[in-house]
Coordinates of C-alpha atoms and ligand atoms in Angstrom, one line a residue:
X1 CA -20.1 -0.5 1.7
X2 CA -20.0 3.5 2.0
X3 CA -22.9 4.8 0.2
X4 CA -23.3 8.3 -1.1
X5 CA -26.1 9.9 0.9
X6 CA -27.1 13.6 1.4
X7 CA -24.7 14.5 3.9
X8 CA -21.8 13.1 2.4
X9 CA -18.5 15.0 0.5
X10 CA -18.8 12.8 -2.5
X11 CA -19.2 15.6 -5.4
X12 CA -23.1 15.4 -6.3
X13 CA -22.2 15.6 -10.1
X14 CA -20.7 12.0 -9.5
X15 CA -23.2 11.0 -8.0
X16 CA -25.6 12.5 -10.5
X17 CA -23.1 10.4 -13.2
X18 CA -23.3 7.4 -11.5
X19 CA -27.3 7.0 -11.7
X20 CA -27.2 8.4 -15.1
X21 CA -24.5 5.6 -15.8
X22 CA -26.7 3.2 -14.3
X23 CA -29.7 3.9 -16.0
X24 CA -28.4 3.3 -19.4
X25 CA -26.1 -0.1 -18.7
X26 CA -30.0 -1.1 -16.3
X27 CA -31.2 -0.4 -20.6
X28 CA -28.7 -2.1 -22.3
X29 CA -28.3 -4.6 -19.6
X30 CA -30.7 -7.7 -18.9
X31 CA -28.8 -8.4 -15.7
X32 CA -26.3 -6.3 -13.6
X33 CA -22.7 -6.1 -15.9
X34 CA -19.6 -7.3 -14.6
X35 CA -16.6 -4.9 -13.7
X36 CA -13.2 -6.5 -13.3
X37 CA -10.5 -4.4 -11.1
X38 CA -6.9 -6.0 -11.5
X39 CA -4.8 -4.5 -9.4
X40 CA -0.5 -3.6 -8.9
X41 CA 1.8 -2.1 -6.6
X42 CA 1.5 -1.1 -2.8
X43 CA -1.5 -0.9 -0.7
X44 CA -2.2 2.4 -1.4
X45 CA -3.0 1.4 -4.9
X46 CA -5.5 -1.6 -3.2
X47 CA -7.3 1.0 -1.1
X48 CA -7.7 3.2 -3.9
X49 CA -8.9 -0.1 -6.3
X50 CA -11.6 -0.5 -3.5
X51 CA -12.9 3.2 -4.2
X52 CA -12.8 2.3 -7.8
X53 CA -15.2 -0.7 -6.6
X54 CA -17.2 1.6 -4.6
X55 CA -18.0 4.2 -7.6
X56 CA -18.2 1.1 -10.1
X57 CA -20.6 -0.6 -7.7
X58 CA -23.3 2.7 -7.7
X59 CA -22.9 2.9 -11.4
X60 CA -24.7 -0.5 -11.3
X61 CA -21.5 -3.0 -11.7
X62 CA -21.2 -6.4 -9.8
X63 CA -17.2 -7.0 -9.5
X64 CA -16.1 -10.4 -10.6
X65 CA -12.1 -11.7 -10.8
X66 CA -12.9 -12.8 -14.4
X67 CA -11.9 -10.4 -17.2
X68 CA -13.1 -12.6 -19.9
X69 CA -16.8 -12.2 -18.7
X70 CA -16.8 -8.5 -17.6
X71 CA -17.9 -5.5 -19.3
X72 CA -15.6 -3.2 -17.7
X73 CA -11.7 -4.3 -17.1
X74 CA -10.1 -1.7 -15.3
X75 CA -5.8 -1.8 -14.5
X76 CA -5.0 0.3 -11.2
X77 CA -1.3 0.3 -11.9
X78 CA 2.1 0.9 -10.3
X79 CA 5.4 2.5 -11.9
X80 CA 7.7 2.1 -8.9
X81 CA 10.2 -0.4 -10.5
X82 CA 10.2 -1.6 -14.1
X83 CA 9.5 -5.0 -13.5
X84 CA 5.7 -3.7 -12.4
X85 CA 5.2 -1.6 -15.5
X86 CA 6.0 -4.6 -17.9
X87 CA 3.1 -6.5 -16.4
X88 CA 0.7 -4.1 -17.2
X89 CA 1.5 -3.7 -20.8
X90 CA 1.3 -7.4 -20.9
X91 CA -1.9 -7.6 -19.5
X92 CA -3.7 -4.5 -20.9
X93 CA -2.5 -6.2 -24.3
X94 CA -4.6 -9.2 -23.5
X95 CA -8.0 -7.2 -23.5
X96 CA -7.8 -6.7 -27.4
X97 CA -8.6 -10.3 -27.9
X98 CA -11.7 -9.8 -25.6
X99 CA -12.9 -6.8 -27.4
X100 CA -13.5 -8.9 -30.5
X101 CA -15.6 -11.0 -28.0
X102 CA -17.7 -8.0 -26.7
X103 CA -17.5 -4.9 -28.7
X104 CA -18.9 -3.1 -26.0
X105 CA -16.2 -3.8 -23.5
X106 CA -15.1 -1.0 -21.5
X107 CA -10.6 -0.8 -21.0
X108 CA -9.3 1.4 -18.2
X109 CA -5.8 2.0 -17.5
X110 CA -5.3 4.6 -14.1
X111 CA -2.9 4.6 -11.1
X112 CA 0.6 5.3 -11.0
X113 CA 1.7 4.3 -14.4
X114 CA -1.1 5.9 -16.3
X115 CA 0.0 9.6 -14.3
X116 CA 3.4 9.5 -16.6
X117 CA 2.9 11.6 -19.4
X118 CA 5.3 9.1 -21.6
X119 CA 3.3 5.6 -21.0
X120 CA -0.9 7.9 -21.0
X121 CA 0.9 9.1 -24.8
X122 CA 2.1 5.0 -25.4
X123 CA -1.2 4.1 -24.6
X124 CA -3.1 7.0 -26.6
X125 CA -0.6 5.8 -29.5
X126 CA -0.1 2.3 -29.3
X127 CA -3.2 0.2 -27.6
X128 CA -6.6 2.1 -29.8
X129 CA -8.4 -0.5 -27.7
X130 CA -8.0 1.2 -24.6
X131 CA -11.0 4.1 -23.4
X132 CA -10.2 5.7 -21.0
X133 CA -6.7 6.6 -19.1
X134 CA -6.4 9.0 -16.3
X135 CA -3.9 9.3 -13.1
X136 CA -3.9 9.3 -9.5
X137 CA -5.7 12.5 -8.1
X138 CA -8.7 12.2 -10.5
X139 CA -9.8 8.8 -9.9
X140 CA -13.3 10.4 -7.9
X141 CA -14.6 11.2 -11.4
X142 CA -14.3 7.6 -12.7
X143 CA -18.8 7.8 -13.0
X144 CA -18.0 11.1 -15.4
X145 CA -15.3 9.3 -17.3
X146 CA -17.6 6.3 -17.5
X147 CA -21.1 8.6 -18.4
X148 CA -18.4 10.2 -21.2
X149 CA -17.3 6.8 -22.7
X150 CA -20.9 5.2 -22.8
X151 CA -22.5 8.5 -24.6
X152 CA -20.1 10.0 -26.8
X153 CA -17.9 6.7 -27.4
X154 CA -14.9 9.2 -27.1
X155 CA -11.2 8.1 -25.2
X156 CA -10.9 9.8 -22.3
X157 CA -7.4 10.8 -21.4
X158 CA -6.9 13.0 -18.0
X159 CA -3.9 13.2 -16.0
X160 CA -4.8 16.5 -14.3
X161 CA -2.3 16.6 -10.8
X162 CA -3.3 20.2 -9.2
X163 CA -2.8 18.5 -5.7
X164 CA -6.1 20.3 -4.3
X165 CA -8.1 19.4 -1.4
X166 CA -8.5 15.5 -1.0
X167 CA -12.2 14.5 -2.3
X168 CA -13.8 12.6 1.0
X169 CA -16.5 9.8 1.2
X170 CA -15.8 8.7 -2.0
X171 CA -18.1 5.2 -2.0
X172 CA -15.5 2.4 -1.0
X173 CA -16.1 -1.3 -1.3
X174 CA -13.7 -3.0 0.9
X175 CA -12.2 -6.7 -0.1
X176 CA -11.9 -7.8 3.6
X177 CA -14.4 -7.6 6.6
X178 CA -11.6 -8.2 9.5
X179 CA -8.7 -5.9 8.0
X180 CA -9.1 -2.9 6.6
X181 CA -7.0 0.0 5.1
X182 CA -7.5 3.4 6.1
X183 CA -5.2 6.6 4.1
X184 CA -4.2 8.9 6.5
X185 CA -2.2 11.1 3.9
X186 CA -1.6 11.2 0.1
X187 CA 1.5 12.3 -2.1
X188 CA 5.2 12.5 -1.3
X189 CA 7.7 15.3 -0.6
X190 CA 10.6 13.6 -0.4
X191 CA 12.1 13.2 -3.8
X192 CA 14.7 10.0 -2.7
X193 CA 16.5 10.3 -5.8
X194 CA 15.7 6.7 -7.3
X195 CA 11.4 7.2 -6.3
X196 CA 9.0 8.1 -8.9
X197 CA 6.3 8.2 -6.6
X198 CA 6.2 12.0 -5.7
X199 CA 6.0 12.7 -9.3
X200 CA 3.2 10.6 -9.7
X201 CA 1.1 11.0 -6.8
X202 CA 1.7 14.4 -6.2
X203 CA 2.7 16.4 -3.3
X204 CA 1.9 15.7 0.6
X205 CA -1.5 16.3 2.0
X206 CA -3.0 15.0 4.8
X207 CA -6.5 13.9 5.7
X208 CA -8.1 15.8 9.0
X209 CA -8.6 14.0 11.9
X210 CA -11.9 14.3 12.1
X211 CA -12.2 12.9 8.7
X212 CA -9.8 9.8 9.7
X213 CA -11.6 9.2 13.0
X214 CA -15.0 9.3 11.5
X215 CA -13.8 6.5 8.9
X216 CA -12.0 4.5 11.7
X217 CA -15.2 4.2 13.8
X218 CA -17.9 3.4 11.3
X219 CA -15.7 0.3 10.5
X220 CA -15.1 -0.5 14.1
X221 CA -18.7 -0.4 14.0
X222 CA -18.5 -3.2 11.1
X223 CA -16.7 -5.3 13.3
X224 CA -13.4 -4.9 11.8
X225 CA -10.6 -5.5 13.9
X226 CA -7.5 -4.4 12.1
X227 CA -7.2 -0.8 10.7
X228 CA -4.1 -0.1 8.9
X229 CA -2.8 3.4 8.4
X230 CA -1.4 4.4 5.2
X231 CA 1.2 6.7 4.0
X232 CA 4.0 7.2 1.7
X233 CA 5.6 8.8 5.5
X234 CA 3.0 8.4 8.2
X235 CA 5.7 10.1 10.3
X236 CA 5.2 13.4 8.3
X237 CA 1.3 12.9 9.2
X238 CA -0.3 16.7 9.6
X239 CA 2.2 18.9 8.0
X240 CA 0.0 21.6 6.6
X241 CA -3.4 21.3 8.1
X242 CA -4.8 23.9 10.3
X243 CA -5.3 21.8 13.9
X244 CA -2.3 21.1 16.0
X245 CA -1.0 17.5 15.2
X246 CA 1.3 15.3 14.0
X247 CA 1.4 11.0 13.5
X248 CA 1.8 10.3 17.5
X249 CA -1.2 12.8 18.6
X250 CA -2.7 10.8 15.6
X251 CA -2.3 7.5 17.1
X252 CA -2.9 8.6 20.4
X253 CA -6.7 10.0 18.9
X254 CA -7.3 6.5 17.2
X255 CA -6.2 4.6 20.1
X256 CA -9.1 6.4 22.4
X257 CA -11.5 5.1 19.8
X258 CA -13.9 2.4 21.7
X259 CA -13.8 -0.7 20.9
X260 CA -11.8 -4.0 20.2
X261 CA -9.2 -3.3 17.2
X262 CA -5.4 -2.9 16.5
X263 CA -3.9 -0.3 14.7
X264 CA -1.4 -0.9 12.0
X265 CA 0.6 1.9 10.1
X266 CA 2.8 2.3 7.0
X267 CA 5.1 3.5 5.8
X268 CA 7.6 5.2 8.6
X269 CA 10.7 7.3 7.0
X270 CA 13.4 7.1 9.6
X271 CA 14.5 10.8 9.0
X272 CA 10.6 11.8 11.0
X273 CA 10.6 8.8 13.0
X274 CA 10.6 11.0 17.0
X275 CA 11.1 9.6 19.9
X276 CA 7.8 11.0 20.7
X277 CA 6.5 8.5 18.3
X278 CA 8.7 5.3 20.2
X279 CA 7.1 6.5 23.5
X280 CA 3.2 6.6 22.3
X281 CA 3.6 3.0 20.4
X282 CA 5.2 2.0 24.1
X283 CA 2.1 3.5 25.4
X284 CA -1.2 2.8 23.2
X285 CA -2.4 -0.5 23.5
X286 CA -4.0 -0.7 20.8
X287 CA -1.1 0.0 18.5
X288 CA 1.1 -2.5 16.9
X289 CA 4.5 -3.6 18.2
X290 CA 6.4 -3.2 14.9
X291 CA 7.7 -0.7 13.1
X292 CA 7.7 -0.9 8.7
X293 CA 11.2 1.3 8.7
X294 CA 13.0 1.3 5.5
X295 CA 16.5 2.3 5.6
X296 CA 17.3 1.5 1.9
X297 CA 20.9 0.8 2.6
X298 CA 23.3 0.8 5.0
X299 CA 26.4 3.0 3.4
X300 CA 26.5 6.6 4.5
X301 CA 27.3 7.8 0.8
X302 CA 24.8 5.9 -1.1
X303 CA 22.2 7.2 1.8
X304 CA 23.3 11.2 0.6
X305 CA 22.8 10.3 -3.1
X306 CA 19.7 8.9 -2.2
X307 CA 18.9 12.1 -0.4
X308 CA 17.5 10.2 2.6
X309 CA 18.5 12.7 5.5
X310 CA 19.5 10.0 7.9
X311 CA 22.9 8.0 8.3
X312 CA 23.0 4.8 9.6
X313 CA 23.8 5.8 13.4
X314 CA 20.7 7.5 13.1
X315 CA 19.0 4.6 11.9
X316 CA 20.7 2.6 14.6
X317 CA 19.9 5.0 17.3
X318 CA 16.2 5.0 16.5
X319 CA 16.3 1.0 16.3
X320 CA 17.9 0.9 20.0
X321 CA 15.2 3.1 21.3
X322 CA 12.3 1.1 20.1
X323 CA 14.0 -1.9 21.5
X324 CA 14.5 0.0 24.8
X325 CA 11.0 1.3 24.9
X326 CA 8.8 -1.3 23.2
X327 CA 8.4 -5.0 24.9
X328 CA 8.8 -7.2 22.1
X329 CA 8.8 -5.1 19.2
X330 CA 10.0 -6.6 16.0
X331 CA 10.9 -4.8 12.9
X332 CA 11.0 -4.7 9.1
X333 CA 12.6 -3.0 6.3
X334 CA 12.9 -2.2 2.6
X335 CA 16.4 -2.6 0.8
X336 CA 17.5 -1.3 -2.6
X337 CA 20.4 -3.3 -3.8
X338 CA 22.1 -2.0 -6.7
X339 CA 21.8 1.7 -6.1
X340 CA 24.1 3.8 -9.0
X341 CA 27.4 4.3 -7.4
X342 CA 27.4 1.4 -5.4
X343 CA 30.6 -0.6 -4.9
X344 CA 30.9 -4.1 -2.9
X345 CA 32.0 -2.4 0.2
X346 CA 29.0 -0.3 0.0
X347 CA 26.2 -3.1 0.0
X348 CA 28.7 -5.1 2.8
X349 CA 27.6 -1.8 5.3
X350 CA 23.9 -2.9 4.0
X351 CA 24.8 -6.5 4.9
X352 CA 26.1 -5.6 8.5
X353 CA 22.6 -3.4 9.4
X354 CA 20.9 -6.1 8.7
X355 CA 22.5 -8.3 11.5
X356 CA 23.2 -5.2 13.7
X357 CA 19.0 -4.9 13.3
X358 CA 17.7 -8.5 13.3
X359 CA 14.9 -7.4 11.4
X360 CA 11.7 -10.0 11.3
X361 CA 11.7 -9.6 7.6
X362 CA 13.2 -7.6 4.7
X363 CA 11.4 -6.1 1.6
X364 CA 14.5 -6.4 -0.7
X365 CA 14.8 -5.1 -4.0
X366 CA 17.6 -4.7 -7.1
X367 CA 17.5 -0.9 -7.9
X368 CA 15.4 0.1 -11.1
X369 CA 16.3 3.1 -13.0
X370 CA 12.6 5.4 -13.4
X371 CA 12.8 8.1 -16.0
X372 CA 12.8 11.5 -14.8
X373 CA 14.2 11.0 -11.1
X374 CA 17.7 11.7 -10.5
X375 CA 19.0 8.7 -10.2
X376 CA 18.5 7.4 -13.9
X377 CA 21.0 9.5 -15.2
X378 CA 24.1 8.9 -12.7
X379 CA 26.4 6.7 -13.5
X380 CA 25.7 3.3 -12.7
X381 CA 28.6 0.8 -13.6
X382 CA 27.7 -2.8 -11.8
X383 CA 25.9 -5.0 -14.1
X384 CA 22.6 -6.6 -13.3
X385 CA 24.2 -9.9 -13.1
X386 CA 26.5 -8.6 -9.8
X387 CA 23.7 -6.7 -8.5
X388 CA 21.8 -10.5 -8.9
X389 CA 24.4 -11.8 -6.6
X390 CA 24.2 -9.5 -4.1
X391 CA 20.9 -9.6 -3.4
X392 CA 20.9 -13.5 -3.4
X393 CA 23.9 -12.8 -0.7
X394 CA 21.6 -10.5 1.3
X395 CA 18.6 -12.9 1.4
X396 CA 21.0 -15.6 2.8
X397 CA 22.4 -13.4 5.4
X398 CA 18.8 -12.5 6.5
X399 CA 17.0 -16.0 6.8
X400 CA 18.8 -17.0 9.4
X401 CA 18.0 -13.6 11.7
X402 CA 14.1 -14.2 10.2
X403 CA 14.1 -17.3 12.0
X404 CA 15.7 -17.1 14.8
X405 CA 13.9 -13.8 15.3
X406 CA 10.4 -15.8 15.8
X407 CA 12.1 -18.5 18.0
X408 CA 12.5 -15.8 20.4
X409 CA 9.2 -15.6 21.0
X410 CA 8.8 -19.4 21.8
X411 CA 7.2 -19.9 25.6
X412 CA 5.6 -16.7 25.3
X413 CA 1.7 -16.1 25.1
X414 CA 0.3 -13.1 22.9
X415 CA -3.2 -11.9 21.6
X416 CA -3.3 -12.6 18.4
X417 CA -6.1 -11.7 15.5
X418 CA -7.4 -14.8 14.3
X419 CA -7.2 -14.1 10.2
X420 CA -7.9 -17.4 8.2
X421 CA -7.8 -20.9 8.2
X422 CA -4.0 -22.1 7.9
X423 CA -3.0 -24.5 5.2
X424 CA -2.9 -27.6 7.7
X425 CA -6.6 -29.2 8.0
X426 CA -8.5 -28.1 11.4
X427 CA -5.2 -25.5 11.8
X428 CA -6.1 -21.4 11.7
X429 CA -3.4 -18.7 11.4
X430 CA -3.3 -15.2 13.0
X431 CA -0.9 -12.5 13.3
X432 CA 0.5 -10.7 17.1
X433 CA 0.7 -7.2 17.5
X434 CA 4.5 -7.4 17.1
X435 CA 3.5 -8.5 13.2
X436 CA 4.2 -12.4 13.7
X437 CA 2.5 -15.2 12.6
X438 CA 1.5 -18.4 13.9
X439 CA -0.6 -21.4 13.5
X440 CA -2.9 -22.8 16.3
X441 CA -6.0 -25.6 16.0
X442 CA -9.4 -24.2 16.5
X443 CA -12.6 -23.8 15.2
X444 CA -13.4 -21.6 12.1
X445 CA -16.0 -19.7 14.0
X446 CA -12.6 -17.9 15.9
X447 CA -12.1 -16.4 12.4
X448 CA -11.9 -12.4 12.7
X449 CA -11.5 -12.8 16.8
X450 CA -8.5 -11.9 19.1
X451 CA -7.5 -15.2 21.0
X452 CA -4.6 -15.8 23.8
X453 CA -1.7 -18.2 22.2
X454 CA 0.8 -19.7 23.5
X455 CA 3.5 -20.0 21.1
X456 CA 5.2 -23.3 21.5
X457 CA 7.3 -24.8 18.9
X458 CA 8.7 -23.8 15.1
X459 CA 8.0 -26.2 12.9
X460 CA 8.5 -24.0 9.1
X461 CA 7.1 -21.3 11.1
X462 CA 5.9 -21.0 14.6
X463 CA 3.5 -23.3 16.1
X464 CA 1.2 -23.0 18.8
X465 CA -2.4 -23.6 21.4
X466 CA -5.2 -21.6 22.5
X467 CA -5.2 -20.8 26.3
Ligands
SAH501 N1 7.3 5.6 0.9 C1 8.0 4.4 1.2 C2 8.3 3.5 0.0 C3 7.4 3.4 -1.1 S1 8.0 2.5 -2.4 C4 9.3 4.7 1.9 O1 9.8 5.8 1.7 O2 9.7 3.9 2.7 C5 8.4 1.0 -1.7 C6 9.8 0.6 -1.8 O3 10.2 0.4 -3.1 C7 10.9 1.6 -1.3 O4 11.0 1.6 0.1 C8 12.1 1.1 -2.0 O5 12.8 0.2 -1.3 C9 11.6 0.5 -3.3 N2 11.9 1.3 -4.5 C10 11.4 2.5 -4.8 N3 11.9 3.0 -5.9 C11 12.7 2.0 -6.4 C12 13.5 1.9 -7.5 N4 13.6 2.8 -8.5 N5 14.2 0.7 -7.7 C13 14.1 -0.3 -6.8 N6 13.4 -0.2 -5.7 C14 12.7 0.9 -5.5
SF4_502 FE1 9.6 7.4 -2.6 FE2 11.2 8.4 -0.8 FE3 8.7 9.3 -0.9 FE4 9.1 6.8 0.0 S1 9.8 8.7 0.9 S2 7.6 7.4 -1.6 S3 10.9 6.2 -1.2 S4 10.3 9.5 -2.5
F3S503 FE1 3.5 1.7 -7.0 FE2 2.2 4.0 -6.9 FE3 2.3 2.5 -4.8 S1 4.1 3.7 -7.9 S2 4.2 1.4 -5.0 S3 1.3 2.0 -6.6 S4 2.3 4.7 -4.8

């Protein structure tokens, strides 16, 4: 747990909130209350629910998983398809029932959804039960929001996105001890025409590297052994800050950090994805073997309407490279199937990437019209129930590469993070560098270590021994 202390950049009017928070609930409270964070969407949305943690824990919450006992339920949410937004409502609708249980329960609705002007006004209007809403760049001031609710009992609605500086040290408790997540920049400036995540989250900034390095060793001090970068476009890591350096002098800087620990990144747009950036994976240990790379689809056209900046031979180019370069790096991908505009012929040049790749897995998903981007008002004339079959065509086209992607890799030996115990009795499960997983028997107490496998066999996924 990052604490606020005197040096910090935590605003000290939060942290003035926070102890005034937590000397009224310590009042009104014969026991620490509960908070409940329930979280959606990517995992910029979980490192920004273990902030939320962080600032609930100095206000004087425990967390629990429970919403039914808690006195503060809080939704961290995610507008990037429809699908994601129904849940919410769902749920949110479910904490009326336990405000007739506990009249004092506290209802938070933030995150992505919550940033839309359209849904804050739906829940303003339609769900009185709710205290507080407010969006994606504010969420430092959650001990304010909570001092307001608790003195004045008034909603608190604030959606303020005036993309200034990032708020650092903002107290963080973390859900793992072995992996962690680390932001390395915030926002989008991309504008793909079916994305509402650059209207929600605002435009790019990135963190300093002092900032990011000084995060990166106080966990390696914790003992965590997998630090995963985040972006919306790592590649486009830097743009606008004052020192000279972009995502591979980045890595290169984290990789010089002391100590035992891989470094993970996402995501990778393949229009800023440099062959400078191939060569330092090839070259820093430390760094994964895998590249996240969504290429969306595989038809020229539909990439322009998407506004991308890449075409396929591009894509290809950049996969060949990697493959040249990199000993046994794998890859991965996100798909939108369904795109307005696209015909059969179109998602068959999606289809033929995918074997032309052989990516390790796919991230597919049937395109989801978002109010406000571009997208959601050209025409789209396919019907869901075609799109359905397309995608059900694309999974079956990439099982096959899936597997016999990680059967490469039998007779080999890699290091591999020990994460958990497997499913099997007396069996644990870790993950290589190159992003695949496999099952080996040993004792617990490996747990959070790197160990040498050898793969051996795949059995519904690959099987192997400690050397
Ligand atoms: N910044 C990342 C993606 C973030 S969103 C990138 O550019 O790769 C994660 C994925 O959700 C996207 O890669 C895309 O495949 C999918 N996605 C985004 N908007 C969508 C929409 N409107 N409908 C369906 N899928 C969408
Ligand atoms: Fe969305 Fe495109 Fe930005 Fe990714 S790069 S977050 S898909 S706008
Ligand atoms: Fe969803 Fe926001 Fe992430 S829209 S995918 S939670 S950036």
């Amino acid at each position: 747990m990052l604490f606020p202390d005197d040096k910090c950049k935590y605003p000290p009017e939060q942290i003035s909130y926070a102890k005034r928070v937590s000397d009224i609930l310590m009042q009104t409270h014969k026991t620490r209350p509960k908070a409940c964070v329930i979280t959606f969407g990517c995992q910029q949305n979980v490192n920004d629910s273990e902030r939320i943690k962080g600032m609930l824990y100095t206000c004087g919450y425990d967390m629990t998983d429970t919403p039914e006992i808690a006195d503060f339920i809080i939704f961290n949410t995610c507008a990037v398809r429809g699908h994601a937004e129904d849940r919410v409502y769902g749920n949110v609708g479910a904490t009326k029932k336990y405000k007739k249980e506990n009249k004092d329960l506290i209802v938070a609705v933030c995150g992505c959804m919550a940033q839309q002007e359209t849904v804050a006004e739906k829940f303003k209007n339609s769900y009185p039960y709710v205290n507080m809403v407010f969006g994606t760049q504010v969420l430092y001031r959650l001990p304010e929001f909570i001092y307001k609710v608790l003195t004045t009992k008034k909603r608190v609605y604030e959606l303020s996105l005036d993309n200034k500086e990032i708020v650092e040290d903002i107290p963080t408790l973390r859900d793992g001890s072995i992996k962690g997540f680390v932001p390395i920049m915030y926002g989008c400036d991309n504008f793909c025409t079916y994305c509402i995540v650059p209207y929600v989250r605002g435009r790019e900034r990135s963190r300093s590297s002092e900032e990011i390095l000084k995060e990166i060793k106080q966990m390696v001090d914790a003992g965590y052994k997998e630090i995963m970068l985040l972006g919306q476009n790592v590649n486009s890591y830097g743009k606008g800050l004052k020192e000279d350096i972009n995502f591979a002098k980045l890595l290169r800087k984290i990789n010089a950090v002391e100590g035992d620990f891989l470094i993970r990144f996402m995501t990778s747009h393949p229009k800023d994805c440099t062959k400078e950036l191939i060569d330092t994976i090839a070259e820093c240990e430390k760094v994964e073997r895998h590249l996240h790379l969504p290429f969306q689809s595989g038809s020229d056209r539909i990439l322009k309407r998407m506004n991308r900046h890449y075409d396929s031979e591009k894509y290809l180019s950049l996969i060949n490279l990697a493959k040249q370069k990199i000993p046994d790096v794998t890859f991965t991908s996100d798909i939108i199937v369904g795109f307005p505009g696209e015909t059969y012929e179109d998602f068959v040049c999606t289809a033929e990437l995918v074997k032309k790749v052989e990516f390790l897995s796919l991230f597919t998903f049937i395109y989801s019209p978002r109010t406000g981007t571009p997208a959601a008002v050209m025409e789209d004339n396919v019907s869901r129930e075609e799109k359905g079959k397309w995608f059900t065509e694309l999974l079956k086209v990439q099982e096959p590469i899936g597997i016999k992607k990680e059967k490469e890799f039998i007779g080999k030996t890699f290091r591999v993070l020990t994460e958990q115990k497997a499913k099997e009795e007396g069996m644990l499960e870790g993950k290589t560098s190159n992003g695949i997983t496999v099952e080996f028997s040993g004792n617990e107490e490996l747990i959070g270590t790197f160990q040498n496998v050898n793969i051996e066999k795949y059995e519904n996924g690959l099987k192997g021994s400690l050397i």
